Amino acid sequence: MKVYTWKFNIIEYIMTSLLTVILSLSVFVGLNFKVDIVEVTSLTLVFVALSTIFLKRPQLVVTFLSTFILVDLYYFYMRKDVLTKVVLEIDKYVNWLYIYMSEPNWPEGFSRLTNKYFFTTVLLSVFLISLVITFLNRILKSYFLTMLFGILVLVFQWYNYVDKAYAFLVFYVAASFINMSVINYQKAGNGKASIASLLVIAILFSSISTAIAYTAPKNFHPLVWQTLNDKFYAAFPFTKTWRNGIGSTSDANSFTTDFSSFSQDLGGPETVSDQVVMRVEADESLYLRGEVFDTYENNKWTNSVVQHSFGRDNYFQPEFDKNIKYTIKSVEIYPVAMDTNIIFSPWQPYHVNISNIYDRSTLAMTTAGRHVKSGYTVQYYKTEISASSLEKDKVVNSSDMSMYLQYPSNLPERVKELALSITKDKKTDYDKVKAIEQYLRNTYKYNLDVPDTPQGRDFVDYFLFDLKQGYCTYFATSMVIMLRTIGLPARYVVGFKMPSQPVLGSEYDIKESYAHAWVEVPFQNSGWVTFEPTAIYQETYAGASSVNNSDVSAVQQKNDSSTVPLTKSNANQNSVQNKPIGGLSKNNTSNKNTHRMVLFVVLLLLLAIFAAIRYVLLKRHLSSRRSAFLYYYNKILKRLKRRGFKRYDSETTVEFQNRILDMGFSDFDKITKIYNDLVYGNMEPSEEDIIYIKEYLKKNMGYKKFSGSKPGDLIN
């Protein structure tokens, strides 16, 4: 009997490990990790064994969690610096994993992060999968749930364009059927056929079904129930981009953004995605300039003649006064899903390490026809310009600035009148520029969901006097045109505004939703200066002394770490929600408290889960008089073993009984008799037998947990 059970335990352990290996390998294929199958198998065998030991002893779980909580409390009260570093490292790892999983095309600059976290990810993946499969297959013994869990994971992968997940799915299902066949054979307990014969038959039929499933056609269009589809996509919009989704493509990696496709469009509702288009390594948040426009006509921005200059060895001279102090800084840009020949750069570039066509008048760069596919480094001038220095400066108003004074001849006069009324009391050019900027920031509402500009209406006039809401293109265009109407040259610039905080170290994730438009004004000494009329972004320069900023002080406090993606979810908010990720700044106290609260809640949930698991297991053990007696008998053996009275493998139950009686445990012979009748005589114990062994356990072994009197009511 023992040999028979032992064989099935070994097979069950092997099948649990096999299912874990299949699922783990599929996960690593999805992550594009090159792993050694032998290493994964070795880790699986260890983790499945440890998980089995761990989960079959709830007291170990409680001990571990209690120790963890005590250690966490110690570091919380005594060593907060260490706990903060740990939480920060976990946060960095989670952010890295999120980015890695969401974007398969990683640039070379991020390979060191992958190398750093590779082994951690492999270890955690195998451990978690081993834990779940072991719990379902060996503890709950719910073999259908074991199969269902793996199917859900693999189907999810396949719908997210992991093509090999289909092959793993087929083999996983086949292994699951073998697993269930062996277990059902064990439950039947007829013993007429050998285990080897059963395995041969199960493997044969599973192989046939596997071959049929694998060769079956997969490229067919599923039946569509439009009403149900619409409801499903409304509830789960992220599935639109899955395989066979309404927004899917045949190639998962074919998504690219043509920057020029949304750089010039003016008006109407705007919908952008959170697709990562670039990754940037920099030591500060920057405006990444893409294109510069000078001509506004027919509600559209275009360009006049540009002045190309290839520059000497890709080095560019400064376009500001020689007395302006500056430093040379560097930024690395890695295109991910950007289909453009534009070379993005902060204002203004000093050197770029790839061949380019440089427009000296706009300070913009492009490649010679081909699209940028690899990473590049841009060095730029970081000037020391302040609001006080700009107050003393003057806007350039020479003949070569005529293109930046253009506006439509049919522009309604009230646009100019509004600009004049806003700036009438301002003495300096800078004060006038800031006055218009502040007026736009304070007066108009940010909103992506706006109607198209009515036929025959000017875009700026409609925004300022009727619509009174919009997004960055509305604010930037209006500021440029208003400045031009009062004789101050300005230009319209589009590109990306980097988020205020990096995702990891000095690395920023640039999404399509971070596309932005802003304003540049030329000053005699300072050169082209950036201004930000869109209120949800941080103001580029503090207001001058003569500009009244009291009306926006509250907004500026909220916008102190400025940038939010241009998505409808935050389009109506005037405060910035991006916070430093795991930072240690004085403004990040709430983040640390949030991390601790989350950690505390997770611990409580884990305790609740393990308590529920313990309850389910006990309920299963005590569901009948037979299982209840065996449960209590094994408890007695464990208690005796702890006291040094272990039953040896060569010892019969009667021999063990006599040894225990000699040690002073009276009446143990009655316990042995009931046990022998149950195991060898197949006799069901009575209610009195259950009550007797419980009382014996309580009186002689210090066991006081259970006090029920019926097999179905044995748990308090």
XYZ file of C-alpha atoms in Angstrom:
716
model
C 0.000 0.000 0.000
C 2.786 2.433 0.924
C 4.781 1.603 -2.210
C 1.645 2.101 -4.310
C 0.984 5.541 -2.796
C 4.663 6.471 -2.969
C 4.736 5.813 -6.717
C 1.742 8.067 -7.305
C 3.270 10.812 -5.163
C 6.402 10.717 -7.311
C 4.327 10.832 -10.518
C 2.226 13.685 -9.124
C 5.406 15.609 -8.269
C 6.799 15.003 -11.773
C 3.560 16.123 -13.457
C 3.365 19.259 -11.299
C 6.945 20.075 -12.254
C 6.273 19.402 -15.947
C 3.258 21.719 -15.998
C 5.313 24.414 -14.251
C 8.183 24.073 -16.738
C 5.837 24.385 -19.744
C 4.150 27.480 -18.326
C 7.449 29.070 -17.250
C 9.045 28.576 -20.664
C 6.031 30.167 -22.348
C 6.364 33.205 -20.081
C 10.051 33.562 -20.950
C 9.272 33.305 -24.659
C 6.742 36.117 -24.191
C 9.373 38.185 -22.380
C 11.896 37.406 -25.134
C 14.243 35.888 -22.535
C 16.790 33.334 -23.706
C 16.837 30.811 -20.874
C 18.447 27.424 -20.382
C 15.787 24.696 -20.164
C 17.975 22.725 -17.778
C 18.226 25.709 -15.422
C 14.462 26.312 -15.543
C 13.791 22.628 -14.878
C 16.229 22.568 -11.947
C 14.652 25.670 -10.418
C 11.203 24.167 -10.924
C 12.081 20.899 -9.177
C 13.423 22.808 -6.182
C 10.534 25.281 -5.970
C 7.829 22.622 -6.389
C 9.379 20.572 -3.565
C 9.697 23.613 -1.297
C 6.176 24.810 -2.140
C 4.750 21.389 -1.316
C 6.481 21.310 2.061
C 5.550 24.923 2.739
C 1.872 24.738 1.752
C 1.229 21.457 3.570
C 2.312 23.087 6.816
C 0.184 26.210 7.427
C 2.131 26.857 10.627
C 5.199 27.593 8.467
C 3.181 30.139 6.516
C 2.040 31.858 9.686
C 5.576 31.799 11.090
C 7.032 33.270 7.914
C 4.444 36.041 7.674
C 4.772 36.882 11.352
C 8.548 37.096 11.018
C 8.207 39.229 7.913
C 5.855 41.645 9.645
C 8.138 41.929 12.679
C 11.167 42.580 10.485
C 9.213 45.133 8.469
C 8.083 46.902 11.651
C 11.658 46.949 12.921
C 12.947 48.596 9.764
C 9.959 50.952 9.669
C 10.638 52.309 13.152
C 14.393 51.789 13.481
C 15.895 51.804 9.966
C 13.604 53.794 7.690
C 16.479 54.543 5.336
C 16.963 50.845 4.585
C 13.222 50.251 4.108
C 13.001 53.242 1.789
C 15.854 51.891 -0.356
C 14.196 48.467 -0.529
C 10.840 49.955 -1.552
C 12.600 52.132 -4.113
C 14.414 49.148 -5.643
C 11.157 47.179 -5.808
C 9.476 50.160 -7.442
C 12.287 50.437 -9.991
C 12.039 46.741 -10.798
C 8.254 46.890 -11.216
C 8.568 49.898 -13.539
C 11.279 48.171 -15.557
C 9.137 45.027 -15.902
C 6.092 47.049 -16.954
C 8.032 48.858 -19.660
C 9.837 45.706 -20.810
C 6.578 43.762 -21.149
C 4.728 46.587 -22.901
C 7.380 47.181 -25.558
C 9.406 44.421 -27.267
C 11.701 46.784 -29.219
C 14.189 47.788 -26.551
C 17.059 50.073 -27.589
C 20.632 49.163 -26.753
C 20.881 51.767 -24.025
C 18.451 49.785 -21.892
C 20.184 46.408 -22.232
C 22.063 46.864 -18.973
C 18.751 47.063 -17.105
C 17.635 43.828 -18.718
C 20.893 42.166 -17.703
C 20.498 43.520 -14.181
C 16.969 42.223 -13.700
C 17.154 39.102 -15.887
C 17.923 36.562 -13.162
C 15.507 38.221 -10.725
C 12.692 37.919 -13.250
C 13.486 34.280 -14.025
C 13.650 33.404 -10.338
C 10.404 35.196 -9.460
C 8.544 33.789 -12.476
C 9.475 30.173 -11.780
C 8.767 30.618 -8.068
C 5.313 32.146 -8.541
C 4.239 29.652 -11.202
C 5.543 26.764 -9.075
C 3.630 28.088 -6.076
C 0.324 28.401 -7.970
C 0.566 25.052 -9.784
C 1.660 23.235 -6.599
C -1.196 24.757 -4.628
C -3.786 23.793 -7.244
C -2.391 20.391 -8.169
C -0.914 19.014 -4.941
C -2.700 20.851 -2.148
C -6.224 21.561 -3.401
C -5.921 18.613 -5.805
C -8.170 20.488 -8.200
C -6.698 19.216 -11.439
C -9.268 20.925 -13.633
C -8.347 24.307 -12.084
C -4.690 23.476 -12.718
C -5.450 23.000 -16.389
C -7.739 26.061 -16.532
C -5.121 28.342 -14.945
C -2.483 27.383 -17.496
C -4.929 27.708 -20.385
C -5.879 31.246 -19.311
C -2.221 32.304 -19.070
C -1.324 30.816 -22.459
C -4.440 32.110 -24.245
C -3.707 35.575 -22.869
C -0.175 35.327 -24.265
C -1.367 34.105 -27.647
C -3.863 36.952 -27.976
C -0.993 39.313 -27.193
C 0.967 38.032 -30.205
C 3.165 35.411 -28.546
C 2.803 32.944 -31.422
C 4.659 30.104 -29.694
C 2.119 30.226 -26.858
C -0.162 28.077 -29.030
C 2.379 25.245 -29.084
C 2.883 25.535 -25.317
C -0.906 25.501 -24.883
C -1.249 22.256 -26.795
C 1.451 20.515 -24.762
C 0.147 21.952 -21.495
C -3.342 20.585 -22.141
C -1.896 17.195 -23.103
C 0.168 17.086 -19.891
C -2.907 18.131 -17.893
C -4.928 15.218 -19.300
C -2.140 12.801 -18.373
C -2.076 14.355 -14.917
C -5.840 13.877 -14.472
C -5.716 10.336 -15.842
C -3.120 9.236 -13.304
C -4.987 10.853 -10.411
C -8.356 9.379 -11.409
C -6.690 5.987 -11.701
C -5.294 6.406 -8.214
C -8.700 7.378 -6.820
C -10.275 4.291 -8.383
C -7.700 2.185 -6.558
C -8.340 -1.020 -8.532
C -4.641 -1.740 -9.046
C -5.393 -4.179 -11.874
C -3.088 -2.415 -14.333
C 0.365 -1.090 -13.714
C 1.055 2.622 -13.559
C 3.430 2.248 -16.505
C 0.643 0.803 -18.665
C -1.649 3.666 -17.711
C 1.001 6.250 -18.575
C 1.637 4.650 -21.979
C -2.078 4.732 -22.849
C -2.567 8.301 -21.519
C 0.506 9.597 -23.359
C -0.583 7.860 -26.592
C -4.061 9.408 -26.627
C -2.738 12.800 -25.491
C -0.152 12.743 -28.285
C -2.846 12.048 -30.880
C -5.037 14.896 -29.609
C -1.969 17.147 -29.418
C -1.021 16.466 -33.038
C -4.585 17.130 -34.229
C -4.810 20.393 -32.259
C -1.411 21.626 -33.411
C -2.047 20.960 -37.109
C -5.557 22.426 -37.055
C -5.910 25.719 -38.993
C -5.487 28.790 -36.795
C -5.831 31.621 -39.308
C -9.603 31.827 -39.606
C -12.006 34.624 -38.819
C -14.084 33.983 -35.689
C -17.850 34.376 -35.661
C -18.845 37.899 -34.715
C -21.867 38.824 -32.618
C -21.728 42.593 -33.093
C -23.905 43.590 -30.125
C -21.908 41.415 -27.750
C -18.639 42.605 -29.313
C -19.549 46.247 -28.771
C -20.437 45.635 -25.131
C -17.252 43.653 -24.561
C -14.989 46.301 -26.104
C -16.794 49.012 -24.150
C -16.087 47.136 -20.906
C -12.532 46.095 -21.861
C -11.226 48.650 -24.398
C -7.608 47.456 -24.034
C -8.519 44.211 -25.853
C -9.085 46.102 -29.107
C -5.374 45.812 -29.887
C -5.213 42.083 -29.085
C -4.964 39.452 -31.806
C -8.300 39.366 -33.699
C -9.348 42.572 -31.904
C -10.983 45.333 -33.942
C -7.859 47.464 -33.609
C -5.291 44.719 -34.090
C -2.786 44.358 -36.900
C -1.194 41.282 -38.397
C 2.133 42.306 -36.941
C 2.327 43.164 -33.251
C 5.377 45.304 -33.753
C 4.119 47.236 -36.777
C 2.701 50.157 -34.808
C 4.507 53.374 -35.554
C 3.631 57.017 -35.169
C 4.182 59.401 -38.055
C 4.958 62.550 -36.103
C 3.969 64.893 -38.918
C 0.503 63.295 -39.003
C -0.502 65.090 -35.807
C 1.896 68.048 -35.715
C -0.031 70.420 -37.958
C -3.682 69.485 -37.445
C -5.715 72.192 -35.756
C -9.114 71.772 -34.143
C -11.545 69.010 -33.394
C -11.555 66.201 -30.828
C -8.183 64.578 -30.182
C -7.578 60.955 -29.254
C -4.024 59.749 -28.660
C -2.654 56.544 -27.253
C -0.179 55.702 -24.505
C 2.059 53.870 -26.973
C 5.731 54.402 -26.119
C 7.317 56.153 -29.107
C 10.728 57.096 -27.707
C 12.914 56.423 -24.709
C 15.182 59.187 -23.527
C 18.119 59.249 -21.138
C 18.650 62.698 -19.643
C 19.336 64.313 -16.289
C 16.349 66.686 -16.502
C 12.884 66.978 -18.040
C 13.062 68.788 -21.396
C 11.066 70.109 -24.316
C 12.091 67.963 -27.286
C 11.665 70.201 -30.332
C 10.499 68.514 -33.523
C 9.151 71.017 -36.056
C 8.842 74.818 -36.167
C 6.154 76.641 -38.174
C 5.921 80.269 -39.215
C 2.867 80.634 -41.480
C -0.719 80.451 -40.187
C -3.348 80.362 -42.949
C -6.696 78.603 -43.400
C -6.584 77.218 -39.850
C -3.343 75.407 -40.565
C 0.385 75.865 -39.888
C 2.916 75.607 -42.726
C 6.508 76.701 -43.355
C 8.081 79.253 -45.647
C 11.612 78.895 -47.081
C 14.108 77.319 -44.667
C 17.850 77.953 -44.468
C 19.718 74.659 -44.539
C 23.187 74.333 -43.098
C 25.055 71.096 -42.616
C 27.380 72.561 -39.988
C 31.051 71.765 -39.480
C 31.373 68.196 -38.154
C 27.757 68.403 -36.938
C 28.618 71.204 -34.512
C 26.333 74.243 -34.361
C 27.116 77.782 -33.267
C 24.989 79.366 -30.511
C 22.128 81.632 -31.615
C 22.236 83.822 -28.496
C 24.487 86.598 -27.244
C 28.073 85.646 -26.436
C 27.678 87.140 -22.953
C 25.004 84.604 -22.017
C 26.519 81.924 -19.810
C 25.893 78.313 -20.762
C 26.955 74.724 -20.215
C 26.955 71.815 -22.673
C 24.658 68.972 -21.655
C 23.758 65.694 -23.322
C 20.616 63.673 -24.013
C 20.303 60.208 -25.586
C 17.193 59.469 -27.668
C 16.068 55.974 -28.725
C 13.178 55.722 -31.242
C 10.827 52.856 -30.418
C 7.696 53.324 -32.539
C 8.363 56.611 -34.319
C 8.174 56.738 -38.115
C 9.856 60.069 -38.911
C 13.029 61.636 -40.257
C 12.932 64.331 -37.559
C 15.863 64.455 -35.141
C 14.404 65.607 -31.839
C 16.512 67.987 -29.787
C 16.277 70.339 -26.816
C 16.694 74.073 -27.488
C 19.247 74.626 -28.867
C 21.538 71.873 -30.292
C 25.330 72.021 -30.046
C 26.251 68.674 -31.608
C 24.520 65.529 -32.886
C 26.270 62.257 -33.633
C 24.341 61.332 -36.804
C 24.262 62.908 -40.271
C 21.644 65.643 -40.454
C 20.199 68.601 -42.293
C 20.177 71.553 -39.925
C 17.837 74.507 -40.368
C 19.647 77.373 -38.727
C 16.610 79.649 -38.716
C 14.426 77.193 -36.785
C 17.201 75.236 -34.986
C 15.459 72.064 -36.211
C 17.166 68.964 -37.619
C 16.159 66.161 -39.974
C 17.896 63.283 -41.686
C 18.485 63.211 -45.423
C 15.312 61.412 -46.448
C 15.638 58.197 -44.417
C 13.741 57.665 -41.178
C 15.536 57.541 -37.856
C 15.647 53.929 -36.625
C 18.595 53.845 -34.211
C 19.483 55.798 -31.103
C 21.379 59.064 -31.260
C 22.983 61.551 -28.872
C 22.315 65.272 -28.895
C 24.464 67.763 -27.019
C 22.749 71.076 -26.359
C 23.351 74.530 -24.910
C 21.938 74.954 -21.407
C 21.747 78.746 -20.987
C 21.468 80.721 -17.781
C 18.415 82.861 -18.559
C 16.038 84.207 -15.910
C 12.851 86.276 -15.849
C 14.764 89.298 -14.532
C 17.244 89.148 -17.434
C 14.388 88.852 -19.948
C 12.713 91.943 -18.481
C 15.809 93.906 -19.434
C 15.973 92.350 -22.889
C 13.978 93.319 -25.981
C 12.175 91.238 -28.580
C 13.929 91.189 -31.961
C 11.887 93.114 -34.521
C 14.098 93.287 -37.616
C 13.241 92.654 -41.268
C 14.305 89.003 -41.122
C 11.564 88.438 -38.537
C 8.757 89.344 -40.957
C 7.731 85.706 -41.401
C 7.090 85.527 -37.664
C 4.732 88.521 -37.775
C 2.397 87.007 -40.380
C -1.286 86.359 -39.649
C -4.339 86.024 -41.938
C -5.664 89.218 -43.441
C -9.210 88.114 -42.642
C -8.466 87.486 -38.959
C -11.295 89.076 -36.939
C -10.237 92.413 -35.500
C -11.414 91.451 -32.018
C -8.446 89.070 -31.680
C -6.065 92.037 -31.963
C -8.262 94.153 -29.695
C -8.158 91.445 -27.015
C -4.348 91.252 -27.245
C -4.054 95.020 -26.961
C -6.367 95.158 -23.927
C -4.338 92.454 -22.155
C -1.007 94.226 -22.746
C -1.983 97.887 -22.630
C -0.427 98.519 -19.201
C 2.732 96.491 -19.790
C 5.963 98.395 -20.327
C 8.463 95.764 -21.481
C 8.234 93.233 -24.296
C 8.688 90.393 -21.819
C 5.813 91.674 -19.686
C 3.548 91.734 -22.740
C 4.497 88.186 -23.692
C 3.900 86.967 -20.131
C 0.588 88.833 -19.883
C -0.839 87.012 -22.911
C 0.616 83.717 -21.701
C -0.957 84.146 -18.251
C -4.298 85.229 -19.722
C -4.533 82.014 -21.723
C -3.403 79.859 -18.788
C -5.970 81.402 -16.430
C -8.984 81.949 -18.657
C -9.431 78.852 -20.784
C -10.180 75.252 -19.918
C -8.063 72.309 -21.033
C -10.113 69.673 -22.872
C -9.340 67.122 -25.581
C -12.954 66.382 -26.415
C -13.915 69.511 -28.338
C -15.921 69.993 -31.552
C -14.484 70.848 -34.939
C -14.076 74.487 -35.865
C -17.262 75.586 -37.681
C -17.013 76.109 -41.425
C -15.869 79.627 -42.260
C -14.683 80.421 -38.726
C -11.107 81.258 -37.818
C -9.568 78.707 -35.450
C -8.093 81.305 -33.045
C -11.178 83.539 -32.995
C -13.489 80.571 -32.359
C -11.316 79.355 -29.467
C -10.906 82.745 -27.768
C -14.512 83.961 -27.924
C -16.817 80.953 -28.324
C -15.282 77.572 -27.557
C -13.093 78.734 -24.640
C -11.641 75.248 -24.174
C -9.158 73.089 -26.004
C -5.730 71.490 -25.850
C -2.162 72.631 -26.481
C -2.552 73.461 -30.183
C -5.366 75.875 -29.321
C -3.357 77.628 -26.601
C -0.070 77.808 -28.540
C -1.617 78.970 -31.828
C -3.673 81.628 -30.074
C -0.661 82.991 -28.192
C 1.473 83.195 -31.345
C -1.225 85.023 -33.333
C -2.104 87.405 -30.482
C 1.577 88.347 -30.091
C 1.909 88.922 -33.825
C -1.125 91.220 -33.911
C 0.612 93.591 -31.452
C 3.890 93.536 -33.362
C 5.825 90.911 -31.390
C 7.290 88.066 -33.524
C 6.591 84.516 -32.324
C 6.539 81.009 -33.756
C 4.642 77.764 -33.265
C 6.732 74.740 -32.158
C 5.679 71.096 -31.878
C 7.458 68.157 -30.314
C 7.264 66.278 -27.032
C 7.240 67.460 -23.437
C 9.069 64.921 -21.324
C 7.372 63.823 -18.075
C 8.561 65.505 -14.904
C 10.073 62.314 -13.473
C 11.997 59.409 -15.062
C 10.720 55.860 -14.886
C 14.125 54.495 -13.907
C 17.241 56.429 -12.923
C 17.695 59.006 -15.665
C 15.541 57.178 -18.238
C 12.251 58.635 -19.445
C 9.415 56.882 -21.222
C 8.010 59.154 -23.968
C 4.482 58.227 -25.012
C 2.501 59.428 -28.000
C 0.203 61.222 -25.571
C 3.120 63.494 -24.566
C 3.078 65.207 -27.988
C 2.864 68.927 -27.346
C 2.815 72.395 -28.906
C 4.320 75.553 -27.400
C 5.538 79.065 -28.286
C 8.956 80.611 -28.916
C 9.680 84.348 -28.914
C 13.020 85.881 -30.108
C 14.937 88.163 -27.734
C 17.981 90.180 -28.789
C 20.372 88.716 -26.212
C 18.710 85.492 -25.127
C 17.724 84.132 -28.528
C 14.507 82.162 -29.014
C 12.841 81.695 -25.613
C 10.207 79.058 -24.837
C 6.829 80.033 -23.354
C 4.089 77.730 -22.108
C 0.477 78.979 -22.478
C -1.130 75.593 -21.677
C -2.002 75.647 -17.976
C -1.557 71.961 -17.182
C 2.149 72.291 -17.942
C 4.639 74.053 -15.735
C 5.382 77.666 -16.558
C 8.820 77.985 -18.197
C 9.760 81.284 -16.511
C 8.406 82.937 -13.374
C 6.225 85.957 -14.008
C 7.888 89.342 -14.173
C 7.420 91.804 -11.360
C 4.821 93.749 -13.291
C 2.756 90.689 -14.222
C -0.010 89.778 -11.800
C 0.229 86.068 -11.057
C -1.946 85.987 -7.964
C -4.834 84.475 -9.857
C -2.813 81.430 -10.787
C -0.791 80.820 -7.662
C -2.961 77.876 -6.678
C -2.676 76.355 -10.136
C 1.101 76.786 -10.139
C 1.433 75.049 -6.788
C -0.359 72.075 -8.250
C 1.696 72.209 -11.419
C 4.999 72.292 -9.583
C 6.150 68.988 -11.075
C 4.407 69.457 -14.279
C 3.462 67.300 -17.119
C 0.528 65.075 -17.745
C -0.167 62.998 -20.830
C -2.770 64.301 -23.229
C -5.447 61.721 -22.579
C -9.156 62.169 -22.089
C -8.951 60.726 -18.621
C -7.143 63.822 -17.418
C -8.190 66.355 -20.013
C -10.487 68.182 -17.634
C -8.035 68.378 -14.786
C -5.980 71.473 -14.124
C -3.633 69.821 -11.701
C -0.714 67.568 -12.445
C -0.972 64.010 -11.232
C 2.484 62.783 -12.177
C 4.494 62.328 -8.975
C 8.136 61.338 -8.515
C 8.460 57.580 -8.801
C 9.986 56.336 -5.606
C 11.831 59.620 -5.161
C 13.265 60.816 -1.871
C 12.413 64.472 -2.327
C 10.576 66.473 0.295
C 7.442 66.352 -1.842
C 7.403 62.580 -1.918
C 6.493 61.812 1.690
C 3.006 60.808 0.674
C 4.459 58.341 -1.833
C 6.506 56.610 0.856
C 3.458 56.420 3.091
C 1.476 55.028 0.187
C 4.105 52.332 -0.390
C 3.964 51.333 3.263
C 0.186 51.311 3.256
C 0.142 49.155 0.145
C 2.673 46.816 1.725
C 0.558 46.567 4.869
C -2.612 45.872 2.866
C -0.794 43.205 0.832
C 0.337 41.506 4.034
C -3.208 41.534 5.392
C -4.483 40.056 2.131
C -1.832 37.334 2.251
C -2.804 36.470 5.805
C -6.464 36.335 4.796
C -5.646 34.141 1.787
C -3.603 31.678 3.820
C -6.278 31.610 6.514
C -8.838 30.774 3.828
C -6.527 28.099 2.423
C -6.128 26.569 5.868
C -9.879 26.582 6.366
C -10.483 24.887 2.988
C -7.840 22.249 3.681
C -9.206 21.506 7.141
C -12.724 21.343 5.765
C -11.491 18.857 3.202
C -9.704 16.740 5.834
C -12.692 16.725 8.171
C -15.460 16.220 5.627
C -16.048 12.577 6.643
C -15.442 10.383 9.700
C -12.767 8.439 7.808
C -10.742 11.518 6.749
C -11.319 13.166 10.155
C -9.898 10.210 12.081
C -6.853 9.977 9.797
C -6.287 13.712 10.209
C -6.305 13.506 14.021
C -4.200 10.319 13.998
C -1.523 12.023 11.879
C -1.644 14.979 14.278
C -0.923 12.609 17.159
C 2.030 11.111 15.259
C 3.432 14.603 14.609
C 3.078 15.567 18.276
C 4.793 12.338 19.353
C 7.585 12.899 16.821
C 8.253 16.356 18.259
C 8.611 14.773 21.694
C 11.159 12.297 20.351
C 8.840 9.313 19.759
C 9.070 8.817 16.021
C 7.536 5.788 14.368
C 10.185 3.925 12.366
C 9.542 2.576 8.879
C 10.341 -0.971 9.993
C 7.927 -0.719 12.937
C 4.365 -2.055 12.768
C 1.491 -0.100 14.269
C 1.248 -2.560 17.187
C 4.997 -2.384 17.903
C 4.807 1.386 17.857
C 1.741 1.261 20.107
C 3.537 -0.863 22.692
C 6.506 1.504 22.721
C 4.216 4.491 23.240
C 2.333 2.708 26.038
C 5.643 2.044 27.779
C 6.335 5.787 27.618
C 3.245 6.508 29.702
C 0.652 7.294 27.043
C -2.184 5.107 28.302
C -5.091 3.997 26.130
C -3.063 4.462 22.968
C -3.909 0.851 22.103
C -7.539 1.856 21.487
C -6.387 4.519 19.039
C -4.267 1.932 17.211
C -7.152 -0.551 17.013
C -9.475 1.982 15.394
C -6.707 2.956 12.979
C -5.980 -0.679 11.966
C -9.686 -1.384 11.480
C -9.943 1.663 9.267
C -6.812 1.153 7.128
C -6.600 -2.617 6.911
C -10.198 -3.634 7.616
C -11.834 -0.800 5.677
C -14.178 -0.171 8.638
C -15.715 3.289 8.980
C -15.038 4.867 12.405
C -18.074 5.850 14.463
C -19.007 9.267 15.834
C -17.806 8.090 19.244
C -14.426 7.132 17.758
C -13.995 10.651 16.352
C -14.927 12.245 19.661
C -12.570 9.863 21.513
C -9.497 10.624 19.349
C -10.178 14.353 19.607
C -10.349 14.168 23.363
C -7.232 11.991 23.459
C -5.401 14.567 21.342
C -6.602 17.348 23.593
C -5.737 15.694 26.919
C -2.490 13.960 26.052
C -0.986 16.202 23.358
C -2.112 19.659 24.453
C -4.354 20.032 21.406
C -7.311 22.330 22.011
C -8.207 23.824 18.638
C -11.214 21.753 17.519
C -14.291 20.955 19.576
C -17.026 19.983 17.115
C -19.015 16.777 17.632
C -20.028 15.892 14.069
C -17.853 15.061 11.078
C -19.504 17.819 9.042
C -19.258 20.262 11.947
C -15.722 19.711 13.180
C -14.443 23.228 12.531
C -15.280 25.996 14.985
